[in-house]
CSV table of C-alpha atoms in Angstrom, one decimal:
chain,number,residue,atom,x,y,z
C,23,MET,CA,8.2,-16.6,-16.9
C,24,SER,CA,6.8,-15.3,-13.7
C,25,VAL,CA,4.0,-12.8,-14.0
C,26,TRP,CA,3.7,-9.9,-11.5
C,27,ARG,CA,1.0,-10.5,-8.8
C,28,ILE,CA,-0.6,-7.2,-7.7
C,29,SER,CA,-1.9,-6.6,-4.2
C,30,ALA,CA,-3.8,-3.5,-3.2
C,31,ALA,CA,-2.5,-2.8,0.3
C,32,VAL,CA,-3.7,-0.1,2.6
C,33,LEU,CA,-1.6,0.8,5.6
C,34,ARG,CA,-4.7,1.2,7.7
C,35,ALA,CA,-8.4,1.7,7.3
C,36,CYS,CA,-11.0,2.4,9.9
C,37,LEU,CA,-13.7,-0.2,10.6
C,38,ASP,CA,-16.1,2.0,8.5
C,39,GLY,CA,-13.8,1.8,5.5
C,40,TYR,CA,-12.1,5.2,5.5
C,41,ILE,CA,-8.3,5.7,5.2
C,42,ALA,CA,-8.6,9.3,6.4
C,43,ALA,CA,-11.2,11.3,8.3
C,44,PRO,CA,-12.6,14.5,6.9
C,45,GLY,CA,-9.8,17.0,6.1
C,46,ASP,CA,-7.4,14.2,5.4
C,47,ASP,CA,-7.0,13.6,9.1
C,48,ILE,CA,-5.1,10.4,9.9
C,49,GLY,CA,-4.5,11.2,13.6
C,50,TRP,CA,-6.5,8.1,14.5
C,51,SER,CA,-3.8,6.0,12.7
C,52,VAL,CA,-1.0,5.4,15.2
C,53,PRO,CA,0.7,2.2,14.1
C,54,SER,CA,2.1,-0.3,16.5
C,55,ASP,CA,5.4,-2.2,16.4
C,56,GLU,CA,3.5,-5.3,15.4
C,57,LEU,CA,1.9,-3.5,12.5
C,58,PHE,CA,5.2,-2.0,11.4
C,59,GLN,CA,6.7,-5.6,11.5
C,60,PHE,CA,3.9,-6.9,9.3
C,61,TRP,CA,4.4,-4.1,6.7
C,62,SER,CA,8.2,-4.5,6.9
C,63,ASP,CA,7.9,-8.2,6.2
C,64,ARG,CA,5.6,-7.3,3.2
C,65,LEU,CA,8.2,-4.9,1.9
C,66,GLN,CA,10.8,-7.6,2.1
C,67,ALA,CA,8.6,-9.9,0.1
C,68,THR,CA,7.6,-7.3,-2.5
C,69,ASP,CA,9.6,-6.5,-5.6
C,70,LEU,CA,7.9,-3.2,-6.5
C,71,THR,CA,5.5,-0.8,-4.8
C,72,LEU,CA,3.3,1.5,-6.8
C,73,TYR,CA,2.2,4.8,-5.1
C,74,GLY,CA,-0.3,7.5,-5.9
C,75,ARG,CA,0.9,11.1,-5.3
C,76,LYS,CA,-0.7,11.7,-1.9
C,77,LEU,CA,0.5,8.6,-0.3
C,78,TRP,CA,3.9,9.1,-1.9
C,79,GLN,CA,4.2,12.5,-0.4
C,80,THR,CA,3.2,11.2,3.0
C,81,MET,CA,5.7,8.4,2.9
C,82,SER,CA,8.6,10.3,1.4
C,83,SER,CA,8.2,13.1,3.9
C,84,TYR,CA,9.2,10.8,6.8
C,85,TRP,CA,10.6,7.3,5.8
C,86,PRO,CA,13.8,8.3,4.0
C,87,THR,CA,15.2,9.3,7.5
C,88,GLY,CA,12.7,7.3,9.7
C,89,ASP,CA,15.5,5.1,10.9
C,90,GLN,CA,17.3,8.2,12.2
C,91,GLN,CA,14.5,9.7,14.2
C,92,PRO,CA,14.8,10.0,18.0
C,93,GLY,CA,12.9,7.2,19.7
C,94,ALA,CA,12.6,5.1,16.5
C,95,THR,CA,11.8,1.5,17.5
C,96,PRO,CA,13.7,-1.4,16.0
C,97,ALA,CA,10.5,-2.2,13.8
C,98,GLU,CA,10.4,1.4,12.6
C,99,ILE,CA,14.2,1.4,11.8
C,100,GLU,CA,13.8,-1.9,9.8
C,101,PHE,CA,10.8,-0.6,7.9
C,102,ALA,CA,12.5,2.7,7.0
C,103,ARG,CA,15.6,0.9,5.7
C,104,ARG,CA,13.5,-1.5,3.6
C,105,TRP,CA,11.3,1.2,2.3
C,106,ARG,CA,14.2,3.4,1.3
C,107,ASP,CA,16.0,0.6,-0.5
C,108,MET,CA,13.0,-1.0,-2.3
C,109,SER,CA,12.0,-0.2,-5.9
C,110,LYS,CA,9.0,2.1,-6.2
C,111,VAL,CA,6.9,3.8,-8.9
C,112,VAL,CA,5.0,7.0,-8.3
C,113,PHE,CA,2.1,8.0,-10.5
C,114,SER,CA,1.6,11.8,-10.6
C,115,SER,CA,1.2,14.6,-13.1
C,116,THR,CA,1.8,17.3,-10.5
C,117,ILE,CA,5.3,16.4,-9.0
C,118,ASP,CA,8.5,16.8,-11.0
C,119,GLU,CA,11.0,14.5,-9.2
C,120,VAL,CA,11.2,11.6,-6.9
C,121,ASP,CA,14.1,9.9,-5.1
C,122,TRP,CA,15.0,6.8,-3.1
C,123,ASN,CA,15.0,4.1,-5.7
C,124,THR,CA,11.8,5.5,-7.3
C,125,LEU,CA,10.6,6.1,-10.9
C,126,LEU,CA,8.1,8.8,-11.7
C,127,VAL,CA,5.3,8.0,-14.2
C,128,THR,CA,3.3,11.0,-15.5
C,129,GLY,CA,1.2,9.1,-18.1
C,130,ASP,CA,-1.8,6.8,-17.9
C,131,ALA,CA,-1.5,4.8,-14.7
C,132,VAL,CA,-3.7,1.9,-15.7
C,133,ALA,CA,-1.8,1.4,-19.0
C,134,GLU,CA,1.5,1.5,-17.1
C,135,ILE,CA,0.3,-0.9,-14.5
C,136,ARG,CA,-1.0,-3.3,-17.2
C,137,ARG,CA,2.5,-3.0,-18.9
C,138,LEU,CA,4.3,-3.7,-15.6
C,139,LYS,CA,2.0,-6.6,-14.8
C,140,ALA,CA,2.7,-8.3,-18.2
C,141,GLU,CA,6.5,-8.2,-17.6
C,142,ASP,CA,8.5,-10.8,-15.8
C,143,GLY,CA,8.5,-10.1,-12.1
C,144,GLY,CA,7.3,-10.9,-8.6
C,145,PRO,CA,4.9,-9.4,-6.0
C,146,MET,CA,3.9,-5.8,-6.6
C,147,ASP,CA,1.9,-3.7,-4.1
C,148,ILE,CA,-0.3,-0.7,-4.8
C,149,GLY,CA,-0.7,2.0,-2.2
C,150,GLY,CA,-3.0,5.0,-2.3
C,151,ALA,CA,-6.8,5.0,-2.6
C,152,THR,CA,-7.0,6.8,-5.9
C,153,LEU,CA,-4.4,4.6,-7.7
C,154,ALA,CA,-5.7,1.4,-6.1
C,155,GLY,CA,-9.3,2.4,-7.2
C,156,ALA,CA,-8.2,2.8,-10.8
C,157,ALA,CA,-6.5,-0.6,-10.7
C,158,MET,CA,-9.6,-2.1,-9.1
C,159,ARG,CA,-11.9,-0.7,-11.8
C,160,ALA,CA,-9.6,-2.1,-14.5
C,161,GLY,CA,-9.6,-5.6,-12.9
C,162,LEU,CA,-5.8,-5.5,-12.2
C,163,ILE,CA,-5.8,-6.5,-8.5
C,164,ASP,CA,-5.0,-10.1,-7.7
C,165,GLU,CA,-5.3,-9.7,-3.9
C,166,TYR,CA,-6.4,-7.2,-1.3
C,167,VAL,CA,-4.6,-6.8,2.0
C,168,LEU,CA,-6.3,-4.7,4.7
C,169,ALA,CA,-5.3,-3.6,8.1
C,170,THR,CA,-8.5,-2.6,9.8
C,171,ALA,CA,-8.2,-0.4,12.9
C,172,PRO,CA,-10.8,-0.6,15.7
C,173,VAL,CA,-12.1,3.0,15.2
C,174,LEU,CA,-15.0,4.6,13.4
C,175,VAL,CA,-14.5,8.1,11.9
C,176,GLY,CA,-17.9,8.5,10.2
C,177,GLY,CA,-16.7,10.0,6.9
C,178,GLY,CA,-13.7,11.1,4.9
C,179,THR,CA,-11.6,9.4,2.2
C,180,PRO,CA,-12.9,5.9,1.5
C,181,PHE,CA,-10.5,3.1,0.7
C,182,PHE,CA,-12.8,1.4,-1.8
C,183,THR,CA,-13.9,3.3,-4.9
C,184,ALA,CA,-17.2,3.0,-6.7
C,185,LEU,CA,-16.9,0.0,-9.1
C,186,ASP,CA,-18.6,-0.8,-12.4
C,187,ASN,CA,-18.8,-4.5,-11.5
C,188,TRP,CA,-18.7,-6.7,-8.5
C,189,VAL,CA,-15.3,-8.1,-7.4
C,190,ASN,CA,-15.7,-11.5,-5.9
C,191,LEU,CA,-13.1,-12.4,-3.3
C,192,LYS,CA,-11.9,-15.4,-1.3
C,193,LEU,CA,-10.6,-14.9,2.2
C,194,VAL,CA,-7.2,-16.5,2.5
C,195,GLU,CA,-5.8,-15.0,5.8
C,196,THR,CA,-7.1,-13.3,8.9
C,197,ARG,CA,-4.9,-12.3,11.9
C,198,THR,CA,-5.6,-10.0,14.9
C,199,LEU,CA,-2.6,-8.0,16.2
C,200,PRO,CA,-2.3,-7.3,20.0
C,201,CYS,CA,-3.1,-3.6,19.2
C,202,GLY,CA,-6.6,-4.6,17.9
C,203,VAL,CA,-5.8,-4.2,14.2
C,204,VAL,CA,-7.3,-7.0,12.1
C,205,LEU,CA,-5.3,-8.1,9.1
C,206,THR,CA,-7.2,-9.7,6.3
C,207,ARG,CA,-6.0,-10.9,2.9
C,208,TYR,CA,-8.4,-11.8,0.1
C,209,GLU,CA,-7.7,-13.3,-3.4
C,210,THR,CA,-9.7,-12.0,-6.3
C,211,ARG,CA,-11.8,-14.8,-7.8
C,212,ARG,CA,-11.7,-14.6,-11.6
Protein backbone atom coordinates (compact mmCIF):
# COMPACT_ATOMS: atom_id res chain seq x y z
CA MET A 1 0.00 0.00 0.00
CA SER A 2 1.24 3.46 -0.91
CA VAL A 3 -0.01 6.29 1.27
CA TRP A 4 -0.79 9.72 -0.15
CA ARG A 5 1.97 12.27 0.35
CA ILE A 6 0.62 15.80 0.77
CA SER A 7 2.41 18.92 -0.40
CA ALA A 8 1.24 22.45 0.30
CA ALA A 9 2.09 24.29 -2.87
CA VAL A 10 1.70 27.97 -3.55
CA LEU A 11 1.86 29.25 -7.10
CA ARG A 12 3.75 32.28 -5.98
CA ALA A 13 4.38 34.24 -2.83
CA CYS A 14 6.09 37.56 -2.31
CA LEU A 15 9.36 37.67 -0.44
CA ASP A 16 7.41 39.03 2.55
CA GLY A 17 5.11 35.97 2.56
CA TYR A 18 1.92 37.26 0.95
CA ILE A 19 0.09 35.49 -1.87
CA ALA A 20 -1.98 38.58 -2.65
CA ALA A 21 -1.55 42.27 -1.90
CA PRO A 22 -4.36 44.19 -0.20
CA GLY A 23 -7.65 43.89 -2.10
CA ASP A 24 -6.66 40.41 -3.38
CA ASP A 25 -4.36 42.10 -5.92
CA ILE A 26 -2.12 39.54 -7.63
CA GLY A 27 -0.93 41.91 -10.36
CA TRP A 28 2.67 41.51 -9.17
CA SER A 29 2.47 37.79 -10.00
CA VAL A 30 3.24 37.45 -13.70
CA PRO A 31 4.57 33.90 -14.15
CA SER A 32 7.41 33.08 -16.54
CA ASP A 33 7.67 30.13 -18.92
CA GLU A 34 10.21 28.55 -16.55
CA LEU A 35 7.75 28.77 -13.68
CA PHE A 36 4.92 27.38 -15.83
CA GLN A 37 7.19 24.47 -16.78
CA PHE A 38 8.00 23.81 -13.11
CA TRP A 39 4.29 23.72 -12.17
CA SER A 40 3.41 21.71 -15.27
CA ASP A 41 6.01 19.11 -14.28
CA ARG A 42 4.50 19.05 -10.75
CA LEU A 43 1.03 18.50 -12.22
CA GLN A 44 2.31 15.57 -14.22
CA ALA A 45 3.84 14.03 -11.07
CA THR A 46 0.75 14.68 -8.89
CA ASP A 47 -2.20 12.29 -8.65
CA LEU A 48 -4.65 14.71 -7.04
CA THR A 49 -4.82 18.45 -6.34
CA LEU A 50 -6.97 19.89 -3.56
CA TYR A 51 -8.27 23.45 -3.94
CA GLY A 52 -9.96 25.96 -1.71
CA ARG A 53 -12.80 27.96 -3.28
CA LYS A 54 -10.92 31.18 -4.05
CA LEU A 55 -7.98 29.53 -5.82
CA TRP A 56 -10.37 27.17 -7.61
CA GLN A 57 -12.37 30.10 -8.95
CA THR A 58 -9.18 31.82 -10.12
CA MET A 59 -7.84 28.68 -11.81
CA SER A 60 -11.13 27.53 -13.33
CA SER A 61 -11.83 30.96 -14.81
CA TYR A 62 -8.81 30.66 -17.13
CA TRP A 63 -7.12 27.26 -17.37
CA PRO A 64 -9.91 25.17 -18.95
CA THR A 65 -9.26 27.13 -22.17
CA GLY A 66 -5.78 28.47 -21.39
CA ASP A 67 -4.30 26.40 -24.20
CA GLN A 68 -6.62 28.15 -26.70
CA GLN A 69 -5.79 31.74 -25.71
CA PRO A 70 -4.09 33.97 -28.31
CA GLY A 71 -0.38 34.14 -27.61
CA ALA A 72 -0.33 31.15 -25.25
CA THR A 73 3.23 29.88 -24.95
CA PRO A 74 4.07 26.17 -25.29
CA ALA A 75 4.56 26.02 -21.48
CA GLU A 76 1.13 27.59 -20.88
CA ILE A 77 -0.49 25.22 -23.38
CA GLU A 78 1.06 22.19 -21.68
CA PHE A 79 0.07 23.45 -18.22
CA ALA A 80 -3.54 24.10 -19.31
CA ARG A 81 -3.92 20.63 -20.80
CA ARG A 82 -2.45 18.90 -17.76
CA TRP A 83 -4.53 21.02 -15.36
CA ARG A 84 -7.76 20.30 -17.21
CA ASP A 85 -7.12 16.53 -17.32
CA MET A 86 -5.85 15.96 -13.78
CA SER A 87 -8.04 14.87 -10.86
CA LYS A 88 -9.03 17.69 -8.51
CA VAL A 89 -11.08 18.17 -5.34
CA VAL A 90 -12.59 21.55 -4.44
CA PHE A 91 -13.62 22.32 -0.86
CA SER A 92 -16.42 24.88 -0.68
CA SER A 93 -19.78 25.42 0.94
CA THR A 94 -20.68 28.32 -1.36
CA ILE A 95 -20.38 26.92 -4.89
CA ASP A 96 -22.79 24.37 -6.33
CA GLU A 97 -20.90 22.69 -9.15
CA VAL A 98 -17.45 22.07 -10.56
CA ASP A 99 -16.16 20.66 -13.82
CA TRP A 100 -12.98 19.44 -15.51
CA ASN A 101 -12.31 16.20 -13.65
CA THR A 102 -13.22 17.75 -10.30
CA LEU A 103 -15.12 16.60 -7.22
CA LEU A 104 -16.85 19.13 -4.95
CA VAL A 105 -16.68 18.54 -1.19
CA THR A 106 -18.92 20.70 0.99
CA GLY A 107 -18.20 19.08 4.36
CA ASP A 108 -15.31 19.20 6.81
CA ALA A 109 -12.15 19.73 4.73
CA VAL A 110 -9.72 18.42 7.36
CA ALA A 111 -11.72 15.22 7.86
CA GLU A 112 -11.87 14.66 4.10
CA ILE A 113 -8.15 15.33 3.65
CA ARG A 114 -7.42 12.85 6.46
CA ARG A 115 -9.66 10.29 4.76
CA LEU A 116 -7.99 10.85 1.38
CA LYS A 117 -4.52 10.68 2.90
CA ALA A 118 -5.29 7.31 4.51
CA GLU A 119 -6.27 5.80 1.15
CA ASP A 120 -3.96 4.15 -1.34
CA GLY A 121 -2.51 6.82 -3.62
CA GLY A 122 0.36 8.97 -4.78
CA PRO A 123 1.41 12.61 -4.48
CA MET A 124 -1.33 15.10 -3.59
CA ASP A 125 -0.99 18.91 -3.67
CA ILE A 126 -3.00 21.46 -1.73
CA GLY A 127 -3.55 24.90 -3.23
CA GLY A 128 -5.12 27.89 -1.55
CA ALA A 129 -3.99 29.63 1.63
CA THR A 130 -7.10 28.91 3.71
CA LEU A 131 -7.26 25.21 2.84
CA ALA A 132 -3.50 24.77 3.22
CA GLY A 133 -3.67 26.58 6.57
CA ALA A 134 -6.29 24.16 7.87
CA ALA A 135 -4.17 21.20 6.74
CA MET A 136 -1.06 22.77 8.33
CA ARG A 137 -2.80 23.22 11.69
CA ALA A 138 -3.98 19.60 11.53
CA GLY A 139 -0.44 18.34 10.85
CA LEU A 140 -1.36 16.84 7.47
CA ILE A 141 1.35 18.46 5.31
CA ASP A 142 4.35 16.29 4.43
CA GLU A 143 6.16 18.86 2.34
CA TYR A 144 6.03 22.57 1.51
CA VAL A 145 6.79 23.82 -2.00
CA LEU A 146 7.24 27.57 -2.37
CA ALA A 147 7.87 29.78 -5.36
CA THR A 148 9.05 33.08 -3.88
CA ALA A 149 8.92 36.14 -6.13
CA PRO A 150 11.45 38.96 -5.74
CA VAL A 151 8.84 41.53 -4.69
CA LEU A 152 7.61 43.03 -1.42
CA VAL A 153 3.95 44.07 -1.17
CA GLY A 154 3.85 44.98 2.53
CA GLY A 155 0.52 43.39 3.41
CA GLY A 156 -2.43 41.39 2.13
CA THR A 157 -3.21 37.68 2.28
CA PRO A 158 -0.44 35.71 4.02
CA PHE A 159 0.45 32.25 2.77
CA PHE A 160 1.22 30.91 6.20
CA THR A 161 -1.53 30.83 8.79
CA ALA A 162 -1.22 31.20 12.54
CA LEU A 163 -0.25 27.82 13.97
CA ASP A 164 -0.85 26.21 17.34
CA ASN A 165 2.57 24.50 17.29
CA TRP A 166 5.86 24.84 15.52
CA VAL A 167 6.39 22.93 12.30
CA ASN A 168 10.02 21.85 11.95
CA LEU A 169 11.17 21.53 8.36
CA LYS A 170 14.16 20.16 6.47
CA LEU A 171 15.27 21.94 3.29
CA VAL A 172 15.51 19.38 0.47
CA GLU A 173 15.67 21.53 -2.67
CA THR A 174 16.45 25.07 -3.71
CA ARG A 175 16.50 26.37 -7.25
CA THR A 176 16.57 29.87 -8.73
CA LEU A 177 14.79 30.47 -12.02
CA PRO A 178 16.10 32.99 -14.59
CA CYS A 179 13.10 35.25 -13.78
CA GLY A 180 14.37 35.61 -10.19
CA VAL A 181 11.81 33.31 -8.56
CA VAL A 182 13.38 31.06 -5.92
CA LEU A 183 11.87 27.58 -5.64
CA THR A 184 12.26 25.85 -2.29
CA ARG A 185 11.01 22.51 -1.09
CA TYR A 186 10.92 21.49 2.57
CA GLU A 187 9.99 18.17 4.18
CA THR A 188 8.12 18.18 7.46
CA ARG A 189 10.17 16.69 10.31
CA ARG A 190 7.97 14.47 12.43
